[in-house]
Each structure stands twice: as C-alpha cells, then as structure tokens.
Coordinates of C-alpha atoms in Angstrom, one line a residue:
Chain A
M559 CA 174.5 146.0 151.3
A560 CA 177.1 145.9 148.6
E561 CA 179.5 148.6 148.0
F562 CA 178.2 149.1 144.4
I563 CA 174.8 149.0 142.7
H564 CA 175.2 146.7 139.6
L565 CA 173.0 147.8 136.8
K566 CA 172.4 146.3 133.4
I567 CA 170.7 148.8 131.0
K568 CA 169.2 148.2 127.6
R569 CA 170.4 151.1 125.5
Q570 CA 169.5 152.3 122.1
N571 CA 171.1 155.4 120.3
G572 CA 167.9 156.3 118.4
P573 CA 164.4 155.3 117.2
N574 CA 165.8 153.1 114.4
E575 CA 168.9 151.9 115.9
S576 CA 169.4 148.4 117.3
P577 CA 169.4 148.0 121.1
R578 CA 172.5 146.9 123.2
W579 CA 173.2 146.1 126.8
E580 CA 175.6 148.1 128.9
E581 CA 176.6 147.5 132.5
F582 CA 177.3 150.0 135.2
K583 CA 178.5 150.0 138.7
V584 CA 177.3 152.9 140.8
P585 CA 178.7 153.5 144.4
Y586 CA 176.0 152.6 146.9
K587 CA 174.4 155.2 149.1
P588 CA 171.5 154.6 151.4
N589 CA 167.9 155.6 150.2
M590 CA 168.6 155.7 146.5
N591 CA 165.9 155.1 143.9
V592 CA 166.4 154.2 140.2
V593 CA 166.2 157.8 139.2
S594 CA 169.0 158.9 141.6
V595 CA 171.2 156.0 140.4
L596 CA 170.6 157.1 136.8
M597 CA 171.6 160.7 137.9
E598 CA 174.9 159.3 139.2
I599 CA 175.6 157.7 135.9
R600 CA 174.9 161.1 134.2
K601 CA 177.4 162.8 136.6
N602 CA 180.0 160.1 135.7
P603 CA 179.2 158.3 132.5
V604 CA 181.6 155.4 132.9
N605 CA 180.4 151.8 132.4
A606 CA 181.4 148.7 134.5
Q607 CA 184.4 148.1 132.3
G608 CA 185.7 151.5 133.1
Q609 CA 185.2 152.8 129.5
K610 CA 183.8 156.3 129.1
T611 CA 180.3 156.2 127.6
T612 CA 177.4 158.5 126.8
P613 CA 175.1 159.2 129.8
V614 CA 171.8 157.2 129.9
T615 CA 168.8 159.0 128.7
W616 CA 165.6 158.7 130.5
D617 CA 162.4 160.6 131.3
C618 CA 161.2 161.8 134.7
S619 CA 159.3 164.7 136.2
C620 CA 157.4 164.6 139.4
L621 CA 159.6 162.1 141.4
E622 CA 156.6 161.0 143.5
E623 CA 154.8 158.6 141.3
V624 CA 152.1 160.8 139.9
C625 CA 153.2 161.8 136.6
G626 CA 154.1 158.4 135.1
A627 CA 157.0 159.8 133.0
C628 CA 159.7 157.6 134.4
T629 CA 157.9 154.4 133.6
M630 CA 160.3 151.7 132.5
I631 CA 160.8 147.9 132.9
I632 CA 162.7 147.3 136.0
N633 CA 163.9 143.8 136.7
G634 CA 161.3 142.6 134.3
N635 CA 158.4 144.5 135.8
V636 CA 156.8 147.6 134.4
R637 CA 156.8 150.4 137.0
Q638 CA 158.0 153.9 137.8
A639 CA 161.7 154.4 138.4
C640 CA 161.1 157.1 141.1
S641 CA 159.3 154.7 143.4
A642 CA 161.7 151.9 142.7
L643 CA 163.8 152.0 145.8
I644 CA 167.2 150.4 145.6
D645 CA 167.1 149.3 149.3
K646 CA 164.0 147.4 148.7
M647 CA 165.1 145.5 145.5
P648 CA 166.0 141.9 146.1
S649 CA 168.2 141.2 143.1
Q650 CA 171.9 141.6 142.8
V651 CA 171.8 143.1 139.3
I652 CA 169.2 145.6 138.5
T653 CA 168.0 145.5 134.9
L654 CA 166.5 148.5 133.2
E655 CA 164.7 148.3 129.9
P656 CA 162.6 150.9 128.1
L657 CA 158.9 150.2 127.6
S658 CA 158.5 147.6 124.7
K659 CA 155.2 148.6 123.4
F660 CA 156.1 152.2 122.6
P661 CA 158.7 153.6 120.1
V662 CA 162.1 154.2 121.8
I663 CA 163.4 157.7 121.4
R664 CA 166.8 157.0 123.1
D665 CA 167.9 154.6 125.8
L666 CA 165.0 154.4 128.3
K667 CA 163.0 157.3 126.9
V668 CA 160.0 156.3 124.9
D669 CA 157.3 158.1 122.9
R670 CA 153.9 157.5 124.7
S671 CA 152.0 159.9 122.6
V672 CA 149.7 157.1 121.4
L673 CA 148.1 157.2 124.9
F674 CA 147.2 160.9 124.5
E675 CA 145.9 160.2 120.9
H676 CA 143.6 157.6 122.3
L677 CA 142.4 159.9 125.1
K678 CA 141.6 162.4 122.4
K679 CA 139.7 159.7 120.4
V680 CA 137.4 158.9 123.3
K681 CA 136.7 162.5 124.1
A682 CA 138.2 162.1 127.6
W683 CA 137.0 165.6 128.7
I684 CA 133.9 167.4 129.7
N685 CA 132.5 170.0 127.2
I686 CA 132.0 173.2 129.2
D687 CA 133.2 175.8 126.8
G688 CA 130.5 177.9 125.2
T689 CA 129.7 181.5 124.1
F690 CA 127.8 182.2 127.3
D691 CA 128.0 181.3 131.0
L692 CA 126.6 177.8 131.4
G693 CA 126.1 178.3 135.1
P694 CA 127.0 175.8 137.8
G695 CA 127.0 172.2 136.9
P696 CA 124.7 169.6 138.4
R697 CA 125.6 168.1 141.8
V698 CA 127.5 164.8 141.8
P699 CA 126.5 162.0 144.2
E700 CA 129.3 161.2 146.6
K701 CA 129.2 157.5 145.5
E702 CA 129.8 158.6 141.9
R703 CA 132.5 161.1 142.9
R704 CA 134.5 158.4 144.7
W705 CA 134.3 156.1 141.7
M706 CA 135.3 158.9 139.3
Y707 CA 138.1 159.9 141.6
E708 CA 139.5 156.4 141.5
I709 CA 139.7 156.5 137.7
S710 CA 140.9 160.1 137.7
R711 CA 144.2 159.0 139.4
C712 CA 145.3 157.5 136.0
M713 CA 148.6 159.2 135.0
T714 CA 148.7 157.6 131.5
C715 CA 152.0 155.9 132.5
G716 CA 151.5 153.1 130.1
C717 CA 151.9 150.2 132.6
C718 CA 148.6 148.7 131.6
Y719 CA 149.5 149.0 127.9
E720 CA 152.9 147.3 128.5
A721 CA 151.3 144.3 130.4
C722 CA 148.3 143.9 128.0
P723 CA 148.8 141.0 125.6
N724 CA 146.2 142.4 123.2
F725 CA 148.0 145.8 122.9
N726 CA 150.8 145.4 120.4
A727 CA 152.0 146.2 116.9
R728 CA 149.6 143.7 115.3
S729 CA 146.4 144.8 117.0
S730 CA 144.7 148.2 116.9
F731 CA 143.3 147.8 120.5
I732 CA 142.7 151.1 122.2
G733 CA 144.1 149.8 125.5
P734 CA 142.8 149.7 129.1
A735 CA 143.5 153.3 130.3
P736 CA 141.4 155.2 127.8
L737 CA 138.5 152.8 128.3
A738 CA 138.4 153.6 132.0
Q739 CA 138.3 157.3 131.2
V740 CA 135.3 156.7 129.0
L741 CA 133.5 155.4 132.1
R742 CA 134.8 158.2 134.2
F743 CA 133.4 160.9 131.9
N744 CA 130.2 159.1 131.0
N745 CA 129.5 158.9 134.7
H746 CA 129.8 162.7 135.2
P747 CA 126.4 164.4 134.8
T748 CA 127.7 166.9 132.3
G749 CA 130.1 164.5 130.7
A750 CA 127.2 162.1 130.1
M751 CA 126.0 164.5 127.4
D752 CA 128.7 163.0 125.1
K753 CA 128.0 159.5 126.3
E754 CA 126.8 158.1 123.1
A755 CA 129.7 159.6 121.1
R756 CA 132.1 157.9 123.5
L757 CA 130.4 154.6 123.4
E758 CA 130.3 154.7 119.5
T759 CA 134.0 155.3 119.5
I760 CA 134.9 152.3 121.7
M761 CA 132.6 150.1 119.6
G762 CA 134.6 150.8 116.5
D763 CA 137.9 149.1 115.2
G764 CA 140.2 148.3 118.0
G765 CA 137.4 149.1 120.6
I766 CA 136.4 147.5 123.8
T767 CA 135.5 144.1 122.3
D768 CA 139.3 143.6 121.5
C769 CA 139.9 143.2 125.2
G770 CA 140.9 139.6 125.9
N771 CA 140.3 139.5 129.6
A772 CA 143.8 138.6 130.5
Q773 CA 143.4 141.2 133.3
N774 CA 147.1 142.1 133.4
C775 CA 146.1 145.7 133.4
I776 CA 144.7 145.8 137.0
E777 CA 147.8 143.9 138.2
A778 CA 150.3 146.2 136.5
C779 CA 148.5 149.4 137.3
P780 CA 150.6 151.3 140.0
K781 CA 147.5 153.3 141.1
K782 CA 145.4 150.0 141.3
I783 CA 142.6 151.6 139.3
P784 CA 139.7 149.2 138.9
L785 CA 140.4 148.8 135.2
T786 CA 138.8 145.4 134.9
T787 CA 135.6 146.6 136.6
A788 CA 135.5 149.6 134.4
I789 CA 135.9 147.5 131.2
A790 CA 133.2 145.0 132.3
K791 CA 130.9 148.0 133.1
L792 CA 131.6 149.4 129.6
N793 CA 130.9 146.0 128.2
R794 CA 127.4 146.1 129.7
D795 CA 126.9 149.7 128.5
T796 CA 128.0 149.0 125.0
T797 CA 125.9 145.8 124.7
L798 CA 122.8 147.5 125.9
Y799 CA 123.5 150.5 123.8
S800 CA 124.1 148.5 120.6
I801 CA 120.7 146.5 121.2
G802 CA 118.9 149.8 121.8
R803 CA 120.5 151.4 118.7
W804 CA 119.5 148.5 116.5
F805 CA 115.9 148.7 117.6
N806 CA 115.8 152.5 117.4
R807 CA 117.1 152.8 113.9
Chain B
M908 CA 139.7 143.4 106.0
G909 CA 137.6 146.6 105.7
F910 CA 134.5 144.6 106.6
I911 CA 136.1 143.3 109.7
K912 CA 137.1 146.7 110.8
N913 CA 133.7 148.3 110.1
Y914 CA 131.7 145.5 111.8
N915 CA 134.3 144.8 114.5
F916 CA 131.8 145.1 117.4
L917 CA 129.2 142.9 115.8
I918 CA 131.7 140.4 114.6
R919 CA 133.5 140.1 118.1
K920 CA 130.2 139.8 119.8
L921 CA 129.0 137.1 117.4
H922 CA 132.4 135.4 117.9
S923 CA 131.7 135.4 121.7
L924 CA 128.0 134.3 121.4
T925 CA 128.7 131.4 118.9
G926 CA 131.2 130.0 121.4
L927 CA 128.3 129.5 123.9
I928 CA 125.3 129.1 121.5
P929 CA 125.3 126.8 119.6
I930 CA 128.9 125.4 119.9
G931 CA 128.9 125.2 123.7
V932 CA 125.4 123.8 123.8
F933 CA 126.4 121.1 121.2
L934 CA 129.5 120.2 123.3
L935 CA 127.3 119.6 126.3
E936 CA 124.9 117.5 124.3
H937 CA 127.7 115.6 122.7
L938 CA 129.5 114.8 126.0
I939 CA 126.3 113.7 127.7
T940 CA 125.3 111.4 124.7
N941 CA 128.7 109.9 124.8
S942 CA 128.5 109.1 128.4
F943 CA 125.6 106.7 127.6
A944 CA 128.3 104.4 126.3
L945 CA 129.0 103.5 130.0
G946 CA 125.6 101.6 129.9
G947 CA 126.9 99.3 127.2
P948 CA 126.8 99.3 123.3
E949 CA 123.1 99.0 123.1
A950 CA 122.4 102.1 125.2
Y951 CA 124.9 104.1 123.1
N952 CA 123.7 102.8 119.7
Q953 CA 120.1 103.6 120.7
R954 CA 121.1 107.2 121.5
V955 CA 122.9 107.6 118.2
E956 CA 120.1 106.2 116.2
A957 CA 117.6 108.6 117.9
F958 CA 119.8 111.5 116.7
Q959 CA 120.0 110.0 113.2
N960 CA 116.2 109.9 113.0
I961 CA 116.0 113.7 113.3
P962 CA 114.6 115.1 110.1
F963 CA 116.9 117.2 107.9
L964 CA 119.7 116.2 110.3
V965 CA 122.5 117.1 107.8
W966 CA 121.0 120.6 107.3
I967 CA 120.7 121.1 111.1
E968 CA 124.3 120.0 111.5
I969 CA 125.5 122.3 108.8
I970 CA 123.5 125.4 109.9
F971 CA 123.8 125.0 113.7
I972 CA 127.1 123.3 114.0
A973 CA 129.4 123.5 111.0
I974 CA 128.9 127.1 110.0
P975 CA 129.0 128.6 113.5
L976 CA 132.1 126.4 114.3
A977 CA 133.9 127.5 111.1
F978 CA 133.1 131.2 111.9
H979 CA 134.2 130.8 115.4
T980 CA 137.4 129.0 114.4
I981 CA 138.5 131.2 111.6
L982 CA 138.0 134.5 113.5
G983 CA 139.4 132.9 116.7
L984 CA 142.7 131.8 115.0
Y985 CA 143.0 135.4 113.8
Y986 CA 142.5 136.7 117.4
V987 CA 145.1 134.2 118.6
Y988 CA 147.5 135.8 116.0
L989 CA 146.6 139.3 117.3
A990 CA 147.7 138.5 120.9
Q991 CA 151.3 138.8 122.1
N992 CA 151.4 136.4 124.9
N993 CA 153.6 137.4 128.0
V994 CA 153.0 134.8 130.6
L995 CA 156.7 134.4 131.3
Q996 CA 156.9 138.1 132.2
Y997 CA 153.5 138.6 133.8
K998 CA 152.8 135.5 135.8
Y999 CA 149.3 136.2 136.9
Y1000 CA 146.5 133.6 137.2
R1001 CA 144.2 135.3 134.6
N1002 CA 147.1 135.8 132.2
Y1003 CA 147.9 132.1 132.3
M1004 CA 144.1 131.5 131.6
F1005 CA 144.3 133.9 128.6
Y1006 CA 147.3 132.1 127.3
L1007 CA 145.7 128.6 127.8
Q1008 CA 142.5 129.8 126.2
R1009 CA 144.6 130.4 123.0
V1010 CA 146.6 127.2 123.4
T1011 CA 143.4 125.1 123.8
A1012 CA 141.9 127.0 120.8
I1013 CA 144.7 125.6 118.6
V1014 CA 144.6 122.1 120.2
T1015 CA 140.8 121.9 119.9
F1016 CA 140.9 123.1 116.4
V1017 CA 143.4 120.4 115.3
Y1018 CA 141.6 117.8 117.3
V1019 CA 138.0 118.7 116.1
A1020 CA 139.2 118.8 112.4
Y1021 CA 140.6 115.3 112.8
H1022 CA 137.6 114.0 114.9
A1023 CA 134.9 115.5 112.7
Y1024 CA 136.6 114.1 109.6
T1025 CA 137.0 110.6 110.8
A1026 CA 133.9 110.2 112.9
R1027 CA 131.4 112.2 110.9
I1028 CA 132.3 113.8 107.5
G1029 CA 134.4 110.9 106.1
R1030 CA 131.7 108.5 107.4
A1031 CA 128.9 110.3 105.8
F1032 CA 130.5 110.3 102.4
A1033 CA 131.3 106.6 102.8
G1034 CA 127.6 106.2 103.7
I1035 CA 128.5 104.3 107.0
E1036 CA 126.7 105.4 110.2
I1037 CA 128.6 105.9 113.4
S1038 CA 128.2 103.1 116.0
Y1039 CA 129.6 101.9 119.2
E1040 CA 131.7 99.2 117.3
F1041 CA 133.3 101.9 115.1
M1042 CA 134.3 104.1 118.1
N1043 CA 135.4 101.2 120.1
N1044 CA 137.9 100.1 117.4
I1045 CA 139.6 103.7 117.7
L1046 CA 139.3 104.2 121.5
S1047 CA 140.5 100.7 122.5
Q1048 CA 143.9 101.7 121.1
P1049 CA 145.8 103.5 124.0
L1050 CA 147.4 106.1 121.6
F1051 CA 144.0 107.2 120.3
F1052 CA 142.5 107.1 123.7
I1053 CA 145.2 109.7 124.8
I1054 CA 144.6 111.8 121.7
Y1055 CA 140.8 111.8 122.4
F1056 CA 141.4 112.6 126.0
I1057 CA 143.7 115.6 125.2
G1058 CA 141.1 116.8 122.8
L1059 CA 138.4 116.5 125.4
L1060 CA 140.5 118.4 128.0
A1061 CA 141.3 121.2 125.5
A1062 CA 137.7 121.6 124.3
V1063 CA 136.2 121.5 127.8
F1064 CA 138.8 123.9 129.2
H1065 CA 138.2 126.3 126.2
F1066 CA 134.5 126.2 126.8
S1067 CA 134.6 126.6 130.6
N1068 CA 137.2 129.5 130.5
G1069 CA 135.3 130.9 127.6
L1070 CA 132.1 131.0 129.6
Y1071 CA 134.0 133.1 132.3
T1072 CA 135.2 135.6 129.8
F1073 CA 131.8 135.6 128.1
A1074 CA 130.2 136.8 131.3
I1075 CA 132.7 139.7 131.3
S1076 CA 132.4 140.5 127.7
W1077 CA 128.7 140.8 127.8
G1078 CA 128.7 142.9 131.0
I1079 CA 127.2 140.2 133.1
T1080 CA 129.8 139.9 135.8
I1081 CA 131.2 143.4 136.5
G1082 CA 132.8 143.6 140.0
P1083 CA 135.8 141.5 141.1
K1084 CA 133.7 139.4 143.5
A1085 CA 131.2 138.5 140.9
Q1086 CA 134.0 137.6 138.6
K1087 CA 135.7 135.5 141.3
T1088 CA 132.4 133.6 141.9
M1089 CA 132.0 133.0 138.2
Q1090 CA 135.6 131.7 138.1
T1091 CA 134.7 129.2 140.8
I1092 CA 131.6 128.1 138.9
C1093 CA 133.6 127.7 135.7
T1094 CA 136.3 125.7 137.5
I1095 CA 133.6 123.3 138.9
L1096 CA 132.0 123.2 135.4
F1097 CA 135.4 122.2 133.9
I1098 CA 135.8 119.3 136.4
I1099 CA 132.2 118.1 135.9
L1100 CA 132.5 118.2 132.1
T1101 CA 135.8 116.5 132.2
A1102 CA 134.3 113.7 134.4
I1103 CA 131.4 113.3 132.0
G1104 CA 133.6 113.3 128.9
T1105 CA 136.1 110.9 130.4
A1106 CA 133.1 108.6 131.4
G1107 CA 132.1 108.6 127.7
L1108 CA 135.6 107.8 126.5
I1109 CA 136.0 104.9 129.1
G1110 CA 132.6 103.6 128.1
L1111 CA 133.5 103.6 124.3
A1112 CA 137.0 102.1 124.9
A1113 CA 135.7 99.2 127.0

C-alpha cells in the first residue's frame, strides 16, 4: 500500500458558488474509511500542493451504514462514505463528489430534504393517534412482516434518486424510495386504512407512471431493497384502482 | 401543461397502451405483409391490393394509425427530454436498455416521418398507389437499403423493449424472475421480428 492516500475532492463554498477540484494527500493508516480520511483532512487542512485550505465539509452520523447521512459519489459510484473502506478500493486516486441531484450546501454536504417532503406527501406513516385508546392493532402475517421489514430498512440516503435517470431538475418524479414506502404502509393492516389516499397521491403529477424502468435504483440501493418489485406491484395496484375508480364513480 | 399534470396518470397509461395497441399491432402486420415480397412481385402486390380494398381505408389509417402514432410520438419526445441519461456512470444492462429505448425513439421518429411521407402520404396526394416496383426502385439502392434496415432495427427494438417495460408498467410482471423471463421473451421477439423485417427488405430489394 502506498504511503499516502491521494484524494480528489469536488468542493463548493456555498449553494450558489461554482465547484472546483482540490487534491489532498493523507498519510496512510490501515483500516481507514472515507470518513476517517476526511477527519484527517479536518485535523490538518493542507492540500496536496502544501497550501493551507479550509477543511472539507461533509455529513455523517451513524458510521455503520444505517443512517445514510454520509452518502456521496466515491470514484463515480454513489455510496456511503462510512462503509467505503480505503483498503478495498482499487484506484490510485480516490475521487469524492457531492450528490448531483440535490442542492449542495457546502463541499460534500447536500440538502436531501426533498426526500422527507416526498415521504410526507405519500403519508409514509400509520395513523394511530386518537382521542381514545385504539387497542392493540391487528396481527400481521409473518410473510407480510418480512416483506415490510425489507422495505423498512430504507434509510433515505438518496442513492436511488442519484442513479435514477428520471429524477432530475427537469422532471417532477417522486423517486423510487417513497414509492416503496407506499407499498410498505399499504401492506400494513392498520396502514391499509389510508391505502386509497396513498395510491391517489402516486397517481398524480410526478407519480409512479413517471418511472421509466431503467431499474438503476435496485442496483444503487446499498440495502438491496426490492425497489423494482415494489414499483411493479404498485403499478398493478394503481392500474386496478384506477379502473375500479372509473367504474365506481 | 396544466392538463398534462392533472391527467398525468391517464396520459402516461395511454402513452404506454398506444405503443402496443394499435402501433405495435400495426408494426407486426406491416412486417408480415412486407415479408410476402420474398414470394415475388405478384405475391406482394396482391397483399397490397387486398389492403387497398378495405372500405374507408384512409379513415382507418388516420384513426387507428396516424392519431395514436402522433400522440405516442409527441408525448414520447417530451419524455425523452425529461430523462437525464447516465449510462456512462451506471453501466447496468437495464440502464443501457432505457437509454437505447430513447435513442431508438428518436431514430424511429425520423425514419417513420421520412418513410410515411415518401411511401404513403406523398403517394396518396399524388394519387399513385404503392407497389413492388415503387419500393424496389428505392430499396435496390444500397444507401436506402441501409437506411431502411436501420429504421427497421430501431422500430423493432423500440417495440420489443417497450413490450418488456409495458409488462412492468401495467403490473403484469412483478417479481425479478418474471421480469427476467419477459426479458428473454422480448429478446427472442426482437430477433424474430428483425428476421421477418429483413426478409421483407431483401424481398423488396431483389
């Protein structure tokens, strides 16, 4: 292994500033990940040319690939910085870029609040609040529970948004992750009470029909959530629901 | 634009449906009819005449071909514009297919506009009916044969791959294995339709 870890980082001072590339050389230590390398730069913010610079800004929290906060583009692939181990990286130079589909706040830190907005839009929750005790909820079949658990592992990291060709500034597509959540909450016996409202939402502008079946989402998802199966299942649900709605009106 | 937003679901579904019915069905009919050219000029001319004897042919062509095709094309070009392709970054098989679906959309659009004008619309206004001799004059030139062959490949790919995504968009194939099987079926369909179409082109060029 080389003595130094050579990094090329796409930096940006603020939301409306233009990006620039800056290179760094961080002394190699075994078992480093991208987060610990960035921490080294923060300790000693000097670039590869030996000039003093500002420390690189990034986001991270859990450091075990369950929160999704440190998601960035590493060597051209969208993934989490915490699980990007230096010893397992093949390339000589490691390039770090912020997510391209979300507004950059500074350097590698982006504003992913659109994900939260979309989750709110599809009512990605179960209504259990009331003025009286609702009692225990219905039992969930084991098969359903497993399926819902698969989808519940989504950490809204934004990898599927980043890889999706139909999610961009031109389109209003809601994106793969919230669609999977629709299925997850529609499958829940109590959540199913809001099933129609969720289906109506994803049948609107930028809804499920805006999926172009490039299926990059399932490839990019670090949790391997069955996003394409969820979308196809929702395609069936919305198709049948729309036919039923037309004949019931 | 407000109309497109309010009726997004219906419009997208109609866009998907028109690709299969009637446009896809017409493509199949068209390629099979052309393949009769392999049996010589008489066999081909007989087929063409049989179609020309259909009552209200022009109206059938306008309602069942021209209008759905225009609808599918105009919206489709807008959907091509909406996508931000990333095949260089995400080199996955389905992503390449997604990209090719959009590339073939544009190639087919240009080709069909040219082909429909020279072989049908222009002829209709001039009052001349299509025949083996007319197509032979075009296709016996190597350059035009290549143009027609590229148009054929683009149209057949767009239809075969569109059928695969149709099955997903309408919730027919859901699980990964069902989708994989559909992919194999559509690949075989692409090969068969290319063979039938090429047979027609060779028949008309001879």
